[in-house]
Each structure stands twice: as structure tokens, then as C-alpha cells.
Amino acid sequence: MRPRVRRAHPARADPGPRAGRPRPEARPVPRAPRHRLPRRCPRLPAAADGQAVHHGGLTLTSTAALPDVEAHGLRAACAGRVLACSGDGGPCAALTGPARDADLFRCEAGITGHRESERVHLAPQDAGDTVRRAGTRELPVTHVGPTPTPEAATARAAAAFGGPAAAAREGRTYAV
């Protein structure tokens, strides 16, 4: 019969730098509150061109950006302030509608130029032209990179716009 060798548990083998210090008190991890939907939760229909949804003082209006691709612009209006954004649409007159007199128009501007047969996404100069025609006050560009870079796209959009343009960044907030 072989003798049994008792080994220390790996967690207790080396006490490390905290040896001799009291353990911090265990705190319960807060749980996020659970929100329950009512049994008969209203379903919003798929976005349609010109469709408006009202909720309190907020009005959301959808605009089809291209006839052959499911891409929409969205306009959110509340208390006289307007936030608008483009979807993955191409340069077209329909995008001017959501951006008309908006305080801010968040617009994708992620391609350097258009191929002859494709006009699905916006180039930075397209975004700048759209907001200039619409009378928008501020333009954050998004869906940018690696070419053009956010800095190059912002500069090209601002040149076409003639107003303030900035690269939209994750976590950044805008006052509208």
C-alpha cells in the first residue's frame, strides 16, 4: 500500500500579497430591474414610407431612402427639436425630407465614392450636400472607416456642408 500524499489546494498554495489582510466584505451584486411587458403589448408595423408614430409629445417619421433597397431615414421630433438619421441608403432627394431643418442629422458616410451601378451608401460629400440642402444645423457622420478615415470623412462632409461636422463616436451624447 502506497502512502497518501496530501497536497495543498492550488488557491491556498501561495498566500500571495494579500496574506494576513482581512478579506473585503462580500457585497451582493445588484440586479437590473426586470420590466414586464403588458400581455397585450402593441406591435409596431414595419416602417413604411411617410409612416408617423406618435408617443406622448414624440413623433417618429420614417422615409424610404431608396426605392429598390429597404433603407429608411428617420425623423424624431419633440418639443420643437428635431433629431434625424439616415439608414444605409444612397444619395437621393428623399433623405432631404427627414433632415429638413433638423437640429442634428446623424448620417452614414462610409464610402469614398460610388461605382457607376451602385448608389447604396453615402460618401461624405453626399452627407454634406444633403444637410446643406435640408438646412440642418449639425452633422455627425457615422459608419466611417477604414477608408475614408473618420477625420478625412468629417473634413469632406464639412466642406460640402459648410457647417459643423464631426465624427460620431460610441458613447458620445448630443444635446438637441
XYZ file of N, CA and C in Angstrom:
528
model
N 0.831 -1.160 0.000
C 0.000 0.000 0.000
C 0.892 1.245 0.000
N 0.546 2.167 -0.940
C 1.334 3.389 -1.061
C 0.811 4.439 -0.103
N 1.706 5.254 0.450
C 1.228 6.296 1.368
C 0.541 7.414 0.594
N -0.454 7.978 1.178
C -1.182 9.087 0.546
C -0.433 10.376 0.805
N -0.248 11.136 -0.274
C 0.415 12.430 -0.149
C -0.662 13.510 -0.224
N -0.660 14.332 0.756
C -1.666 15.385 0.792
C -1.061 16.657 0.200
N -1.722 17.185 -0.835
C -1.256 18.412 -1.489
C -2.183 19.563 -1.128
N -1.605 20.750 -1.067
C -2.407 21.939 -0.757
C -3.278 22.284 -1.962
N -4.428 22.804 -1.702
C -5.314 23.275 -2.760
C -4.607 24.399 -3.508
N -4.694 24.457 -4.878
C -3.980 25.496 -5.623
C -4.300 26.914 -5.160
N -5.500 27.154 -4.721
C -5.865 28.501 -4.284
C -5.200 28.847 -2.953
N -4.790 27.823 -2.183
C -4.178 28.073 -0.877
C -2.673 27.836 -0.885
N -2.134 27.396 -2.011
C -0.725 27.048 -2.068
C 0.165 28.259 -1.840
N -0.125 29.378 -2.450
C 0.676 30.594 -2.291
C -0.246 31.688 -1.766
N -0.020 32.148 -0.548
C -0.926 33.156 0.003
C -0.859 34.480 -0.729
N 0.264 34.786 -1.406
C 0.354 35.984 -2.218
C 0.419 37.259 -1.401
N 0.279 38.410 -2.088
C 0.458 39.702 -1.411
C -0.654 40.052 -0.436
N -1.788 39.370 -0.490
C -2.900 39.713 0.406
C -2.832 38.925 1.714
N -1.786 38.135 1.883
C -1.689 37.300 3.084
C -1.738 38.178 4.333
N -2.515 37.776 5.283
C -2.613 38.490 6.547
C -3.578 39.659 6.537
N -4.046 40.074 5.370
C -5.014 41.180 5.300
C -6.424 40.635 5.443
N -7.288 41.417 6.056
C -8.675 40.940 6.158
C -9.338 40.939 4.773
N -10.197 39.987 4.572
C -10.933 39.901 3.304
C -11.976 40.998 3.236
N -12.153 41.586 2.036
C -13.217 42.595 1.929
C -14.573 41.923 2.103
N -15.492 42.668 2.655
C -16.827 42.103 2.860
C -17.478 41.814 1.521
N -18.138 40.702 1.454
C -18.843 40.352 0.217
C -20.072 41.232 0.095
N -20.190 41.865 -1.059
C -21.350 42.720 -1.307
C -22.234 42.037 -2.332
N -23.522 42.089 -2.130
C -24.391 41.481 -3.137
C -24.308 42.258 -4.450
N -24.323 41.539 -5.536
C -24.291 42.158 -6.860
C -25.687 42.665 -7.176
N -25.813 43.974 -7.479
C -27.155 44.483 -7.777
C -27.677 43.897 -9.082
N -28.918 43.592 -9.089
C -29.555 43.059 -10.299
C -30.307 44.173 -10.998
N -30.295 44.093 -12.316
C -31.047 45.073 -13.104
C -32.530 44.827 -12.891
N -33.304 45.895 -12.812
C -34.744 45.689 -12.630
C -35.334 45.013 -13.854
N -36.279 44.158 -13.605
C -36.947 43.467 -14.697
C -38.197 44.233 -15.073
N -38.321 44.446 -16.363
C -39.501 45.139 -16.861
C -40.386 44.110 -17.533
N -41.605 44.095 -17.129
C -42.541 43.156 -17.735
C -43.424 43.896 -18.731
N -43.532 43.317 -19.891
C -44.399 43.901 -20.908
C -45.835 43.526 -20.613
N -46.754 44.411 -20.898
C -48.155 44.033 -20.716
C -48.498 42.856 -21.622
N -49.498 42.112 -21.226
C -49.878 40.933 -22.025
C -50.238 41.301 -23.452
N -50.852 42.417 -23.640
C -51.245 42.846 -24.982
C -50.387 44.034 -25.397
N -49.093 43.769 -25.585
C -48.164 44.824 -25.973
C -48.407 45.177 -27.435
N -48.587 46.452 -27.734
C -48.823 46.817 -29.133
C -47.571 46.589 -29.967
N -47.754 46.054 -31.136
C -46.651 45.817 -32.061
C -46.630 46.933 -33.089
N -45.446 47.467 -33.330
C -45.323 48.488 -34.353
C -45.195 47.808 -35.704
N -45.874 48.313 -36.703
C -45.737 47.722 -38.032
C -44.370 48.028 -38.610
N -43.979 47.296 -39.633
C -42.719 47.571 -40.310
C -42.749 49.005 -40.841
N -41.593 49.620 -40.876
C -41.517 51.010 -41.325
C -41.974 51.134 -42.770
N -42.768 52.118 -43.017
C -43.250 52.392 -44.367
C -42.948 53.846 -44.698
N -42.872 54.142 -45.960
C -42.561 55.497 -46.386
C -43.611 56.478 -45.879
N -43.167 57.478 -45.154
C -44.068 58.508 -44.647
C -44.838 58.124 -43.411
N -44.601 56.945 -42.866
C -45.330 56.499 -41.681
C -44.897 57.311 -40.468
N -45.852 57.776 -39.688
C -45.573 58.534 -38.467
C -46.155 57.786 -37.277
N -45.394 57.708 -36.206
C -45.836 57.087 -34.963
C -45.730 58.159 -33.885
N -46.812 58.336 -33.107
C -46.851 59.356 -32.058
C -46.845 58.667 -30.703
N -46.037 59.178 -29.799
C -45.989 58.656 -28.433
C -45.765 59.848 -27.511
N -46.785 60.243 -26.800
C -46.692 61.438 -25.979
C -46.417 62.629 -26.879
N -45.371 63.380 -26.602
C -45.015 64.523 -27.436
C -44.020 64.181 -28.531
N -43.629 62.914 -28.631
C -42.635 62.478 -29.612
C -43.316 61.982 -30.877
N -42.817 62.428 -32.033
C -43.307 61.932 -33.318
C -42.136 61.364 -34.091
N -42.223 60.091 -34.472
C -41.213 59.420 -35.284
C -41.775 59.254 -36.683
N -41.032 59.715 -37.685
C -41.476 59.611 -39.065
C -40.422 58.894 -39.879
N -40.854 57.886 -40.630
C -39.967 57.090 -41.467
C -40.082 57.543 -42.917
N -38.950 57.556 -43.617
C -38.933 57.929 -45.027
C -38.117 56.897 -45.785
N -38.691 56.311 -46.838
C -37.937 55.370 -47.663
C -36.826 56.132 -48.372
N -35.590 55.631 -48.224
C -34.451 56.346 -48.788
C -34.134 55.911 -50.211
N -34.416 54.694 -50.547
C -34.187 54.192 -51.905
C -35.347 53.300 -52.287
N -35.822 53.378 -53.509
C -36.971 52.570 -53.885
C -36.678 51.076 -53.986
N -35.452 50.682 -54.334
C -35.171 49.269 -54.562
C -34.436 48.592 -53.411
N -34.145 49.296 -52.326
C -33.456 48.736 -51.168
C -34.237 49.133 -49.925
N -34.366 48.210 -48.962
C -35.067 48.549 -47.721
C -34.151 49.402 -46.852
N -34.191 50.688 -47.042
C -33.395 51.640 -46.269
C -34.271 52.847 -45.991
N -34.241 53.301 -44.745
C -35.108 54.404 -44.341
C -34.326 55.499 -43.640
N -34.815 56.714 -43.765
C -34.377 57.817 -42.940
C -35.388 57.941 -41.812
N -34.978 58.435 -40.673
C -35.876 58.558 -39.533
C -35.776 59.972 -38.978
N -36.926 60.524 -38.658
C -37.001 61.868 -38.085
C -37.742 61.753 -36.758
N -37.108 62.242 -35.692
C -37.715 62.252 -34.361
C -37.905 63.702 -33.956
N -39.153 64.113 -33.729
C -39.464 65.493 -33.369
C -40.179 65.517 -32.024
N -39.727 66.428 -31.150
C -40.347 66.564 -29.839
C -40.057 67.959 -29.309
N -41.075 68.649 -28.858
C -40.949 69.971 -28.233
C -40.162 70.943 -29.111
N -40.390 70.901 -30.406
C -39.757 71.839 -31.321
C -38.326 71.502 -31.698
N -37.802 70.404 -31.217
C -36.442 69.974 -31.537
C -36.520 68.753 -32.443
N -35.537 68.612 -33.358
C -35.572 67.515 -34.329
C -34.221 66.823 -34.407
N -34.248 65.513 -34.279
C -33.101 64.641 -34.489
C -33.455 63.746 -35.667
N -32.572 63.654 -36.650
C -32.842 62.816 -37.812
C -31.632 61.934 -38.084
N -31.846 60.812 -38.757
C -30.723 59.943 -39.112
C -31.029 59.210 -40.409
N -29.952 58.849 -41.081
C -30.075 58.081 -42.317
C -29.878 56.613 -41.987
N -30.436 55.768 -42.835
C -30.155 54.346 -42.754
C -29.082 54.062 -43.785
N -28.983 52.855 -44.234
C -27.985 52.529 -45.258
C -28.534 52.841 -46.637
N -28.938 54.062 -46.842
C -29.480 54.476 -48.133
C -28.430 55.183 -48.955
N -28.737 55.389 -50.183
C -27.820 56.106 -51.060
C -28.222 57.549 -51.203
N -27.454 58.308 -51.961
C -27.796 59.715 -52.158
C -29.084 59.847 -52.955
N -30.063 60.499 -52.372
C -31.343 60.683 -53.050
C -32.068 61.856 -52.411
N -33.007 62.401 -53.143
C -33.772 63.549 -52.655
C -34.604 63.198 -51.426
N -34.979 61.922 -51.271
C -35.826 61.518 -50.146
C -35.139 61.743 -48.802
N -33.805 61.689 -48.740
C -33.119 61.901 -47.460
C -33.176 63.347 -46.999
N -33.445 64.257 -47.913
C -33.557 65.661 -47.531
C -34.770 65.868 -46.632
N -35.823 65.074 -46.818
C -37.051 65.196 -46.014
C -36.806 65.039 -44.526
N -36.241 63.915 -44.069
C -36.013 63.774 -42.628
C -35.053 64.824 -42.074
N -34.102 65.265 -42.898
C -33.093 66.219 -42.433
C -33.567 67.673 -42.480
N -34.734 67.939 -43.084
C -35.207 69.315 -43.273
C -35.285 70.055 -41.943
N -34.514 71.129 -41.809
C -34.497 71.996 -40.624
C -34.259 71.236 -39.318
N -33.537 70.106 -39.389
C -33.244 69.320 -38.187
C -32.134 69.997 -37.390
N -32.184 69.807 -36.083
C -31.110 70.303 -35.228
C -29.849 69.462 -35.439
N -30.046 68.176 -35.674
C -28.929 67.266 -35.871
C -29.354 66.165 -36.840
N -28.515 65.851 -37.800
C -28.776 64.764 -38.750
C -27.591 63.821 -38.710
N -27.747 62.685 -38.012
C -26.700 61.667 -37.948
C -26.741 60.895 -39.251
N -25.645 60.940 -39.980
C -25.675 60.416 -41.338
C -24.487 59.504 -41.603
N -24.749 58.364 -42.221
C -23.656 57.472 -42.587
C -22.910 58.048 -43.778
N -21.601 57.912 -43.743
C -20.764 58.460 -44.808
C -19.510 57.602 -44.931
N -19.703 56.329 -45.231
C -18.605 55.387 -45.123
C -17.912 54.944 -46.387
N -18.230 55.523 -47.523
C -17.531 55.103 -48.736
C -16.804 56.293 -49.335
N -15.785 55.995 -50.112
C -15.020 57.089 -50.711
C -15.687 57.636 -51.959
N -16.419 56.814 -52.672
C -17.101 57.242 -53.887
C -18.054 56.162 -54.358
N -18.777 56.431 -55.419
C -19.780 55.491 -55.915
C -19.302 54.798 -57.185
N -19.613 53.504 -57.263
C -19.422 52.810 -58.532
C -20.606 53.169 -59.403
N -20.443 53.061 -60.668
C -21.481 53.518 -61.595
C -22.819 52.812 -61.373
N -22.787 51.502 -61.072
C -24.042 50.758 -60.950
C -24.604 50.755 -59.531
N -23.818 51.137 -58.535
C -24.278 51.087 -57.153
C -24.378 52.480 -56.553
N -25.505 52.747 -55.936
C -25.674 54.006 -55.208
C -26.418 53.695 -53.921
N -25.826 52.775 -53.134
C -26.497 52.318 -51.925
C -26.062 53.093 -50.693
N -24.787 53.362 -50.525
C -24.313 54.071 -49.337
C -23.967 55.511 -49.688
N -23.731 56.301 -48.658
C -23.391 57.703 -48.862
C -21.887 57.936 -48.695
N -21.336 58.753 -49.551
C -19.976 59.253 -49.391
C -20.060 60.511 -48.525
N -18.967 60.929 -47.910
C -19.023 62.125 -47.047
C -19.573 63.363 -47.747
N -19.212 63.570 -49.012
C -19.738 64.751 -49.712
C -21.246 64.634 -49.949
N -21.771 63.396 -50.096
C -23.226 63.203 -50.214
C -23.922 63.628 -48.925
N -23.347 63.228 -47.785
C -23.926 63.600 -46.486
C -23.912 65.121 -46.333
N -22.791 65.760 -46.674
C -22.697 67.217 -46.575
C -23.671 67.927 -47.493
N -23.808 67.433 -48.738
C -24.764 68.026 -49.683
C -26.195 67.911 -49.172
N -26.532 66.742 -48.606
C -27.895 66.514 -48.108
C -28.243 67.503 -47.004
N -27.354 67.663 -46.018
C -27.679 68.560 -44.904
C -27.642 70.034 -45.318
N -26.810 70.365 -46.282
C -26.796 71.762 -46.777
C -28.130 72.078 -47.432
N -28.636 71.184 -48.290
C -29.924 71.404 -48.955
C -31.078 71.411 -47.959
N -30.951 70.625 -46.903
C -32.041 70.486 -45.937
C -32.059 71.578 -44.874
N -30.977 72.303 -44.712
C -30.944 73.340 -43.685
C -30.692 72.791 -42.290
N -29.998 71.660 -42.198
C -29.662 71.051 -40.913
C -28.596 71.886 -40.212
N -28.621 71.886 -38.874
C -27.668 72.689 -38.131
C -26.377 71.951 -37.759
N -26.426 70.646 -37.563
C -25.226 69.907 -37.139
C -25.209 68.536 -37.800
N -24.003 68.058 -38.163
C -23.850 66.792 -38.876
C -22.790 65.904 -38.233
N -23.187 64.892 -37.451
C -22.232 63.868 -37.070
C -22.269 62.753 -38.134
N -21.104 62.376 -38.656
C -21.053 61.309 -39.657
C -20.692 60.003 -38.970
N -21.259 58.908 -39.456
C -21.067 57.595 -38.854
C -20.859 56.555 -39.950
N -20.623 55.297 -39.542
C -20.331 54.187 -40.470
C -19.113 54.526 -41.310
N -18.086 55.082 -40.690
C -16.904 55.550 -41.402
C -15.722 54.647 -41.079
N -14.844 54.435 -42.065
C -13.580 53.760 -41.873
C -13.584 52.365 -42.430
N -12.475 51.789 -42.757
C -11.134 52.330 -42.642
C -10.798 53.337 -43.740
N -11.460 53.261 -44.873
C -11.270 54.318 -45.883
C -12.641 54.840 -46.237
N -12.917 56.062 -46.125
C -12.038 57.100 -45.607
C -11.930 57.004 -44.094
N -10.917 57.613 -43.532
C -10.777 57.653 -42.076
C -11.838 58.602 -41.523
N -12.161 58.501 -40.239
C -13.144 59.434 -39.668
C -12.749 60.900 -39.853
N -11.467 61.195 -39.744
C -11.015 62.585 -39.904
C -11.212 63.058 -41.337
N -10.839 62.211 -42.308
C -10.991 62.586 -43.721
C -12.467 62.708 -44.089
N -13.285 61.769 -43.616
C -14.722 61.820 -43.920
C -15.357 63.070 -43.326
N -14.981 63.407 -42.104
C -15.525 64.598 -41.451
C -15.130 65.859 -42.215
N -13.884 65.931 -42.645
C -13.421 67.112 -43.387
C -14.158 67.236 -44.724
N -14.353 66.121 -45.433
C -15.052 66.168 -46.723
C -16.523 66.515 -46.537
N -17.148 65.970 -45.494
C -18.559 66.278 -45.233
C -18.719 67.749 -44.842
N -17.819 68.262 -43.998
C -17.896 69.657 -43.568
C -17.687 70.606 -44.742
N -16.785 70.244 -45.665
C -16.545 71.100 -46.832
C -17.789 71.187 -47.710
N -18.481 70.062 -47.898
C -19.706 70.066 -48.711
C -20.863 70.732 -47.970
N -20.887 70.601 -46.650
C -21.967 71.143 -45.825
C -21.804 72.644 -45.625
N -20.595 73.077 -45.315
C -20.386 74.482 -44.985
C -20.803 74.784 -43.567
N -20.920 73.752 -42.743
C -21.317 73.909 -41.346
C -20.565 72.910 -40.491
N -20.924 72.803 -39.196
C -20.192 71.910 -38.308
C -20.469 70.438 -38.602
N -19.393 69.663 -38.741
C -19.486 68.219 -38.914
C -18.502 67.584 -37.952
N -18.842 66.423 -37.435
C -17.970 65.710 -36.502
C -18.144 64.221 -36.736
N -17.147 63.457 -36.351
C -17.257 62.002 -36.434
C -18.068 61.524 -35.238
N -19.125 60.775 -35.490
C -19.926 60.207 -34.400
C -19.069 59.167 -33.694
N -19.080 59.169 -32.389
C -18.280 58.239 -31.593
C -19.197 57.495 -30.634
N -18.867 56.247 -30.384
C -19.640 55.441 -29.449
C -19.583 56.089 -28.063
N -20.727 56.224 -27.443
C -20.808 56.799 -26.122
C -20.921 58.309 -26.073
N -20.747 58.965 -27.200
C -20.859 60.427 -27.223
C -22.331 60.823 -27.209
N -22.650 61.866 -26.506
C -24.034 62.349 -26.468
C -24.106 63.711 -27.133
N -25.257 64.017 -27.645
C -25.508 65.285 -28.333
C -26.714 65.947 -27.690
N -26.628 67.213 -27.464
C -27.776 67.971 -26.950
C -28.571 68.470 -28.139
N -29.827 68.107 -28.191
C -30.694 68.530 -29.293
C -31.781 69.407 -28.734
